[in-house]
Tab-separated table of N, CA and C in Angstrom:
chain	number	residue	atom	x	y	z
V	1	MET	N	-2.139	17.738	-9.985
V	1	MET	CA	-2.576	16.354	-9.944
V	1	MET	C	-4.011	16.283	-10.452
V	2	GLN	N	-4.285	15.283	-11.246
V	2	GLN	CA	-5.601	15.161	-11.871
V	2	GLN	C	-6.580	14.342	-11.041
V	3	VAL	N	-7.851	14.621	-11.290
V	3	VAL	CA	-8.944	13.879	-10.677
V	3	VAL	C	-9.754	13.259	-11.813
V	4	VAL	N	-9.771	11.935	-11.882
V	4	VAL	CA	-10.545	11.214	-12.887
V	4	VAL	C	-11.877	10.842	-12.241
V	5	ILE	N	-12.970	11.271	-12.871
V	5	ILE	CA	-14.286	11.007	-12.302
V	5	ILE	C	-15.096	10.165	-13.278
V	6	LEU	N	-15.591	9.041	-12.784
V	6	LEU	CA	-16.386	8.117	-13.597
V	6	LEU	C	-17.825	8.611	-13.640
V	7	CYS	N	-18.264	9.006	-14.825
V	7	CYS	CA	-19.574	9.662	-14.987
V	7	CYS	C	-20.464	8.937	-15.982
V	8	GLY	N	-20.373	7.631	-16.075
V	8	GLY	CA	-21.110	6.914	-17.106
V	8	GLY	C	-22.423	6.302	-16.679
V	9	GLY	N	-22.792	6.441	-15.406
V	9	GLY	CA	-23.981	5.761	-14.888
V	9	GLY	C	-25.293	6.266	-15.454
V	10	ARG	N	-26.247	5.348	-15.568
V	10	ARG	CA	-27.548	5.659	-16.163
V	10	ARG	C	-28.533	6.304	-15.198
V	11	GLY	N	-28.504	5.983	-13.949
V	11	GLY	CA	-29.438	6.569	-12.997
V	11	GLY	C	-30.797	5.904	-12.946
V	12	THR	N	-30.922	4.705	-13.497
V	12	THR	CA	-32.231	4.039	-13.545
V	12	THR	C	-32.748	3.689	-12.153
V	13	ARG	N	-31.860	3.313	-11.242
V	13	ARG	CA	-32.306	3.002	-9.878
V	13	ARG	C	-32.690	4.263	-9.113
V	14	MET	N	-32.296	5.410	-9.631
V	14	MET	CA	-32.666	6.672	-9.002
V	14	MET	C	-33.976	7.199	-9.579
V	15	GLY	N	-34.564	6.424	-10.487
V	15	GLY	CA	-35.886	6.755	-11.001
V	15	GLY	C	-35.920	7.671	-12.198
V	16	SER	N	-34.828	7.722	-12.972
V	16	SER	CA	-34.826	8.603	-14.135
V	16	SER	C	-34.110	7.961	-15.308
V	17	ASP	N	-34.729	8.070	-16.473
V	17	ASP	CA	-34.068	7.677	-17.715
V	17	ASP	C	-33.547	8.904	-18.453
V	18	GLU	N	-33.853	10.068	-17.939
V	18	GLU	CA	-33.525	11.324	-18.617
V	18	GLU	C	-32.214	11.941	-18.156
V	19	MET	N	-31.698	11.489	-17.032
V	19	MET	CA	-30.553	12.167	-16.438
V	19	MET	C	-29.495	11.156	-16.002
V	20	PRO	N	-28.215	11.414	-16.337
V	20	PRO	CA	-27.157	10.544	-15.818
V	20	PRO	C	-27.005	10.757	-14.308
V	21	LYS	N	-26.599	9.712	-13.602
V	21	LYS	CA	-26.493	9.791	-12.136
V	21	LYS	C	-25.690	10.995	-11.639
V	22	PRO	N	-24.554	11.331	-12.242
V	22	PRO	CA	-23.784	12.459	-11.709
V	22	PRO	C	-24.507	13.811	-11.778
V	23	MET	N	-25.586	13.878	-12.531
V	23	MET	CA	-26.304	15.146	-12.673
V	23	MET	C	-27.516	15.257	-11.747
V	24	PHE	N	-27.768	14.251	-10.910
V	24	PHE	CA	-28.870	14.362	-9.955
V	24	PHE	C	-28.555	15.474	-8.967
V	25	PRO	N	-29.543	16.293	-8.656
V	25	PRO	CA	-29.274	17.454	-7.802
V	25	PRO	C	-29.124	17.116	-6.321
V	26	VAL	N	-28.212	17.820	-5.712
V	26	VAL	CA	-28.085	17.889	-4.257
V	26	VAL	C	-28.182	19.380	-3.959
V	27	GLY	N	-29.293	19.789	-3.379
V	27	GLY	CA	-29.556	21.220	-3.282
V	27	GLY	C	-29.848	21.736	-4.676
V	28	ASP	N	-29.161	22.772	-5.075
V	28	ASP	CA	-29.399	23.351	-6.399
V	28	ASP	C	-28.300	23.032	-7.410
V	29	LYS	N	-27.396	22.105	-7.076
V	29	LYS	CA	-26.291	21.738	-7.968
V	29	LYS	C	-26.235	20.217	-8.119
V	30	PRO	N	-25.703	19.742	-9.255
V	30	PRO	CA	-25.557	18.292	-9.451
V	30	PRO	C	-24.538	17.677	-8.484
V	31	ILE	N	-24.710	16.393	-8.200
V	31	ILE	CA	-23.751	15.665	-7.360
V	31	ILE	C	-22.332	15.881	-7.877
V	32	LEU	N	-22.150	15.785	-9.186
V	32	LEU	CA	-20.825	15.928	-9.788
V	32	LEU	C	-20.194	17.271	-9.446
V	33	TRP	N	-20.967	18.337	-9.468
V	33	TRP	CA	-20.458	19.667	-9.117
V	33	TRP	C	-19.914	19.657	-7.687
V	34	HIS	N	-20.656	19.036	-6.770
V	34	HIS	CA	-20.223	18.976	-5.369
V	34	HIS	C	-18.918	18.193	-5.224
V	35	ILE	N	-18.790	17.093	-5.958
V	35	ILE	CA	-17.556	16.302	-5.922
V	35	ILE	C	-16.380	17.152	-6.401
V	36	MET	N	-16.570	17.838	-7.512
V	36	MET	CA	-15.508	18.671	-8.064
V	36	MET	C	-15.175	19.834	-7.130
V	37	LYS	N	-16.158	20.371	-6.483
V	37	LYS	CA	-15.952	21.468	-5.530
V	37	LYS	C	-15.110	20.997	-4.338
V	38	ILE	N	-15.354	19.781	-3.867
V	38	ILE	CA	-14.557	19.232	-2.763
V	38	ILE	C	-13.089	19.128	-3.174
V	39	TYR	N	-12.826	18.548	-4.334
V	39	TYR	CA	-11.440	18.421	-4.795
V	39	TYR	C	-10.801	19.789	-5.018
V	40	SER	N	-11.536	20.717	-5.602
V	40	SER	CA	-10.966	22.042	-5.854
V	40	SER	C	-10.691	22.786	-4.550
V	41	HIS	N	-11.465	22.514	-3.511
V	41	HIS	CA	-11.205	23.102	-2.190
V	41	HIS	C	-9.800	22.734	-1.708
V	42	TYR	N	-9.339	21.546	-2.057
V	42	TYR	CA	-8.010	21.080	-1.675
V	42	TYR	C	-6.951	21.422	-2.728
V	43	GLY	N	-7.319	22.189	-3.727
V	43	GLY	CA	-6.360	22.650	-4.725
V	43	GLY	C	-6.270	21.816	-5.984
V	44	PHE	N	-7.115	20.821	-6.134
V	44	PHE	CA	-7.084	19.958	-7.318
V	44	PHE	C	-8.187	20.397	-8.274
V	45	LYS	N	-7.779	21.008	-9.388
V	45	LYS	CA	-8.746	21.622	-10.300
V	45	LYS	C	-8.632	21.105	-11.728
V	46	ASP	N	-7.889	20.029	-11.908
V	46	ASP	CA	-7.695	19.430	-13.232
V	46	ASP	C	-8.473	18.112	-13.262
V	47	PHE	N	-9.564	18.097	-14.019
V	47	PHE	CA	-10.493	16.967	-13.997
V	47	PHE	C	-10.559	16.262	-15.346
V	48	VAL	N	-10.662	14.940	-15.300
V	48	VAL	CA	-10.942	14.118	-16.474
V	48	VAL	C	-12.283	13.450	-16.193
V	49	LEU	N	-13.298	13.835	-16.948
V	49	LEU	CA	-14.631	13.266	-16.768
V	49	LEU	C	-14.829	12.148	-17.776
V	50	CYS	N	-14.980	10.924	-17.288
V	50	CYS	CA	-15.192	9.745	-18.129
V	50	CYS	C	-16.692	9.616	-18.374
V	51	LEU	N	-17.114	10.037	-19.542
V	51	LEU	CA	-18.535	10.148	-19.850
V	51	LEU	C	-19.082	8.890	-20.505
V	52	GLY	N	-20.380	8.708	-20.323
V	52	GLY	CA	-21.098	7.593	-20.933
V	52	GLY	C	-22.511	8.027	-21.246
V	53	TYR	N	-23.461	7.489	-20.514
V	53	TYR	CA	-24.888	7.749	-20.719
V	53	TYR	C	-25.205	9.241	-20.591
V	54	LYS	N	-25.919	9.771	-21.587
V	54	LYS	CA	-26.348	11.181	-21.603
V	54	LYS	C	-25.161	12.132	-21.402
V	55	LYS	N	-24.064	11.798	-22.041
V	55	LYS	CA	-22.833	12.577	-21.881
V	55	LYS	C	-23.003	14.046	-22.227
V	56	GLU	N	-23.910	14.334	-23.167
V	56	GLU	CA	-24.100	15.723	-23.581
V	56	GLU	C	-24.636	16.595	-22.447
V	57	LYS	N	-25.412	16.030	-21.541
V	57	LYS	CA	-25.945	16.807	-20.406
V	57	LYS	C	-24.811	17.254	-19.477
V	58	ILE	N	-23.860	16.378	-19.261
V	58	ILE	CA	-22.712	16.721	-18.413
V	58	ILE	C	-21.833	17.739	-19.121
V	59	ARG	N	-21.560	17.489	-20.383
V	59	ARG	CA	-20.712	18.403	-21.157
V	59	ARG	C	-21.323	19.807	-21.209
V	60	GLU	N	-22.611	19.897	-21.469
V	60	GLU	CA	-23.280	21.203	-21.540
V	60	GLU	C	-23.199	21.948	-20.210
V	61	TYR	N	-23.423	21.248	-19.117
V	61	TYR	CA	-23.437	21.898	-17.806
V	61	TYR	C	-22.052	22.430	-17.427
V	62	PHE	N	-21.011	21.654	-17.722
V	62	PHE	CA	-19.666	22.004	-17.263
V	62	PHE	C	-18.797	22.669	-18.333
V	63	GLN	N	-19.350	22.907	-19.508
V	63	GLN	CA	-18.576	23.491	-20.605
V	63	GLN	C	-17.946	24.834	-20.222
V	64	GLU	N	-18.647	25.632	-19.459
V	64	GLU	CA	-18.179	26.973	-19.105
V	64	GLU	C	-17.636	27.058	-17.682
V	65	ALA	N	-17.127	25.978	-17.146
V	65	ALA	CA	-16.578	25.976	-15.783
V	65	ALA	C	-15.178	26.585	-15.812
V	66	HIS	N	-15.104	27.891	-15.668
V	66	HIS	CA	-13.838	28.609	-15.861
V	66	HIS	C	-12.804	28.369	-14.763
V	67	ASP	N	-13.231	27.985	-13.581
V	67	ASP	CA	-12.284	27.762	-12.483
V	67	ASP	C	-11.618	26.397	-12.548
V	68	TRP	N	-12.141	25.525	-13.403
V	68	TRP	CA	-11.642	24.161	-13.479
V	68	TRP	C	-11.148	23.855	-14.888
V	69	ASN	N	-10.100	23.041	-14.968
V	69	ASN	CA	-9.638	22.518	-16.251
V	69	ASN	C	-10.286	21.143	-16.419
V	70	ILE	N	-11.155	21.015	-17.416
V	70	ILE	CA	-11.926	19.781	-17.576
V	70	ILE	C	-11.672	19.157	-18.945
V	71	SER	N	-11.301	17.874	-18.940
V	71	SER	CA	-11.234	17.080	-20.165
V	71	SER	C	-12.445	16.157	-20.163
V	72	PHE	N	-13.199	16.182	-21.255
V	72	PHE	CA	-14.377	15.326	-21.404
V	72	PHE	C	-13.991	14.148	-22.288
V	73	VAL	N	-14.121	12.927	-21.773
V	73	VAL	CA	-13.720	11.739	-22.522
V	73	VAL	C	-14.921	10.810	-22.663
V	74	ASP	N	-15.312	10.536	-23.902
V	74	ASP	CA	-16.403	9.588	-24.151
V	74	ASP	C	-15.844	8.184	-23.967
V	75	THR	N	-16.285	7.506	-22.918
V	75	THR	CA	-15.768	6.166	-22.623
V	75	THR	C	-16.789	5.071	-22.920
V	76	GLY	N	-17.884	5.426	-23.582
V	76	GLY	CA	-18.863	4.431	-24.007
V	76	GLY	C	-20.008	4.253	-23.035
V	77	LEU	N	-21.056	3.613	-23.532
V	77	LEU	CA	-22.276	3.446	-22.741
V	77	LEU	C	-22.186	2.336	-21.702
V	78	ASP	N	-21.594	1.218	-22.048
V	78	ASP	CA	-21.618	0.054	-21.161
V	78	ASP	C	-20.233	-0.371	-20.685
V	79	THR	N	-19.326	0.566	-20.612
V	79	THR	CA	-17.958	0.268	-20.204
V	79	THR	C	-17.873	0.142	-18.685
V	80	ASN	N	-17.102	-0.835	-18.209
V	80	ASN	CA	-16.948	-0.997	-16.758
V	80	ASN	C	-15.928	0.003	-16.206
V	81	THR	N	-15.739	-0.021	-14.903
V	81	THR	CA	-14.876	0.952	-14.227
V	81	THR	C	-13.458	0.965	-14.791
V	82	ALA	N	-12.801	-0.174	-14.821
V	82	ALA	CA	-11.427	-0.240	-15.326
V	82	ALA	C	-11.364	0.168	-16.792
V	83	GLY	N	-12.371	-0.210	-17.560
V	83	GLY	CA	-12.423	0.151	-18.973
V	83	GLY	C	-12.522	1.652	-19.177
V	84	ARG	N	-13.272	2.322	-18.333
V	84	ARG	CA	-13.393	3.785	-18.439
V	84	ARG	C	-12.048	4.460	-18.162
V	85	ILE	N	-11.367	3.997	-17.130
V	85	ILE	CA	-10.056	4.579	-16.821
V	85	ILE	C	-9.073	4.283	-17.951
V	86	TYR	N	-9.116	3.073	-18.485
V	86	TYR	CA	-8.240	2.716	-19.604
V	86	TYR	C	-8.504	3.612	-20.816
V	87	LYS	N	-9.778	3.842	-21.121
V	87	LYS	CA	-10.118	4.672	-22.278
V	87	LYS	C	-9.726	6.133	-22.074
V	88	ALA	N	-9.530	6.539	-20.834
V	88	ALA	CA	-9.134	7.921	-20.537
V	88	ALA	C	-7.620	8.074	-20.413
V	89	LYS	N	-6.869	6.992	-20.601
V	89	LYS	CA	-5.425	6.992	-20.322
V	89	LYS	C	-4.656	8.079	-21.067
V	90	ASN	N	-5.069	8.431	-22.257
V	90	ASN	CA	-4.349	9.455	-23.014
V	90	ASN	C	-4.570	10.859	-22.461
V	91	HIS	N	-5.517	11.002	-21.560
V	91	HIS	CA	-5.802	12.295	-20.936
V	91	HIS	C	-5.215	12.381	-19.530
V	92	ILE	N	-4.726	11.266	-19.012
V	92	ILE	CA	-4.149	11.222	-17.666
V	92	ILE	C	-2.647	11.446	-17.801
V	93	LYS	N	-2.161	12.514	-17.167
V	93	LYS	CA	-0.793	12.969	-17.395
V	93	LYS	C	0.260	12.290	-16.526
V	94	ASP	N	-0.116	11.834	-15.337
V	94	ASP	CA	0.867	11.293	-14.399
V	94	ASP	C	0.457	9.911	-13.895
V	95	ASP	N	1.420	9.226	-13.285
V	95	ASP	CA	1.135	7.910	-12.704
V	95	ASP	C	0.247	8.007	-11.468
V	96	VAL	N	0.351	9.102	-10.744
V	96	VAL	CA	-0.460	9.284	-9.542
V	96	VAL	C	-1.602	10.234	-9.870
V	97	PHE	N	-2.820	9.765	-9.649
V	97	PHE	CA	-4.011	10.579	-9.895
V	97	PHE	C	-5.121	10.075	-8.987
V	98	PHE	N	-6.101	10.919	-8.773
V	98	PHE	CA	-7.284	10.505	-8.024
V	98	PHE	C	-8.271	9.882	-8.999
V	99	ALA	N	-9.005	8.885	-8.549
V	99	ALA	CA	-10.107	8.314	-9.324
V	99	ALA	C	-11.286	8.141	-8.373
V	100	THR	N	-12.444	8.595	-8.807
V	100	THR	CA	-13.624	8.506	-7.960
V	100	THR	C	-14.868	8.341	-8.814
V	101	TYR	N	-15.912	7.867	-8.193
V	101	TYR	CA	-17.198	7.757	-8.875
V	101	TYR	C	-17.883	9.120	-8.871
V	102	GLY	N	-18.682	9.364	-9.880
V	102	GLY	CA	-19.364	10.642	-10.029
V	102	GLY	C	-20.742	10.687	-9.424
V	103	ASP	N	-21.053	9.733	-8.551
V	103	ASP	CA	-22.414	9.713	-8.005
V	103	ASP	C	-22.447	9.518	-6.495
V	104	GLY	N	-21.361	9.855	-5.814
V	104	GLY	CA	-21.343	9.699	-4.362
V	104	GLY	C	-20.556	10.799	-3.681
V	105	LEU	N	-21.046	11.235	-2.546
V	105	LEU	CA	-20.372	12.268	-1.767
V	105	LEU	C	-19.884	11.680	-0.453
V	106	ALA	N	-18.733	12.146	0.016
V	106	ALA	CA	-18.194	11.704	1.301
V	106	ALA	C	-17.390	12.845	1.914
V	107	ASP	N	-17.293	12.845	3.210
V	107	ASP	CA	-16.521	13.843	3.938
V	107	ASP	C	-15.119	13.283	4.167
V	108	ILE	N	-14.235	13.541	3.206
V	108	ILE	CA	-12.876	12.996	3.244
V	108	ILE	C	-11.884	14.142	3.111
V	109	ASN	N	-10.826	14.102	3.907
V	109	ASN	CA	-9.753	15.075	3.766
V	109	ASN	C	-8.845	14.579	2.637
V	110	ILE	N	-8.969	15.201	1.495
V	110	ILE	CA	-8.259	14.751	0.289
V	110	ILE	C	-6.745	14.840	0.471
V	111	LYS	N	-6.258	15.886	1.110
V	111	LYS	CA	-4.812	16.034	1.335
V	111	LYS	C	-4.284	14.907	2.235
V	112	SER	N	-5.044	14.549	3.264
V	112	SER	CA	-4.633	13.440	4.142
V	112	SER	C	-4.613	12.118	3.381
V	113	LEU	N	-5.595	11.917	2.517
V	113	LEU	CA	-5.646	10.708	1.701
V	113	LEU	C	-4.417	10.614	0.804
V	114	LEU	N	-4.054	11.718	0.177
V	114	LEU	CA	-2.876	11.738	-0.689
V	114	LEU	C	-1.604	11.494	0.125
V	115	GLY	N	-1.521	12.105	1.300
V	115	GLY	CA	-0.367	11.885	2.174
V	115	GLY	C	-0.235	10.423	2.571
V	116	PHE	N	-1.355	9.794	2.901
V	116	PHE	CA	-1.375	8.372	3.234
V	116	PHE	C	-0.846	7.557	2.061
V	117	HIS	N	-1.296	7.885	0.872
V	117	HIS	CA	-0.861	7.157	-0.326
V	117	HIS	C	0.656	7.273	-0.508
V	118	HIS	N	1.178	8.484	-0.413
V	118	HIS	CA	2.621	8.685	-0.597
V	118	HIS	C	3.435	8.007	0.512
V	119	THR	N	2.957	8.066	1.735
V	119	THR	CA	3.663	7.468	2.869
V	119	THR	C	3.774	5.953	2.734
V	120	HIS	N	2.725	5.324	2.248
V	120	HIS	CA	2.704	3.861	2.172
V	120	HIS	C	3.271	3.307	0.863
V	121	LYS	N	3.504	4.171	-0.108
V	121	LYS	CA	4.188	3.803	-1.356
V	121	LYS	C	3.604	2.571	-2.042
V	122	LYS	N	2.297	2.528	-2.127
V	122	LYS	CA	1.609	1.428	-2.813
V	122	LYS	C	1.151	1.898	-4.192
V	123	ILE	N	0.742	0.961	-5.017
V	123	ILE	CA	0.306	1.301	-6.367
V	123	ILE	C	-1.032	2.037	-6.365
V	124	ALA	N	-1.878	1.741	-5.369
V	124	ALA	CA	-3.194	2.386	-5.306
V	124	ALA	C	-3.647	2.494	-3.855
V	125	THR	N	-4.444	3.507	-3.596
V	125	THR	CA	-5.086	3.686	-2.297
V	125	THR	C	-6.566	3.833	-2.565
V	126	LEU	N	-7.374	2.989	-1.951
V	126	LEU	CA	-8.820	3.033	-2.171
V	126	LEU	C	-9.532	3.556	-0.941
């Protein structure tokens, strides 16, 4: 199952024009790395990164991530959330996939979330 991560944010409110939001450090690793590590802990290692602002910084950092299968998709600089997912549609293999923002961390049991989604048989679980 794939994890689509929205990585197009500029980070201006975080005080930087040089770094996209997903690359801001938490400890010694970018926020995005921590998000991907959480999903991979639950066995989900196939990622679609929807890139925008400073996309090359994200691509360079994750280019050699051997434990993860990563598709890098340029979704534009000013594309909204739905637009980014739409532009990544050719890289999304199944109807059921995770979608998350690349600039926030939360303590969520990913397997329980997926179970909830399957049990309730809805089009989306947020």
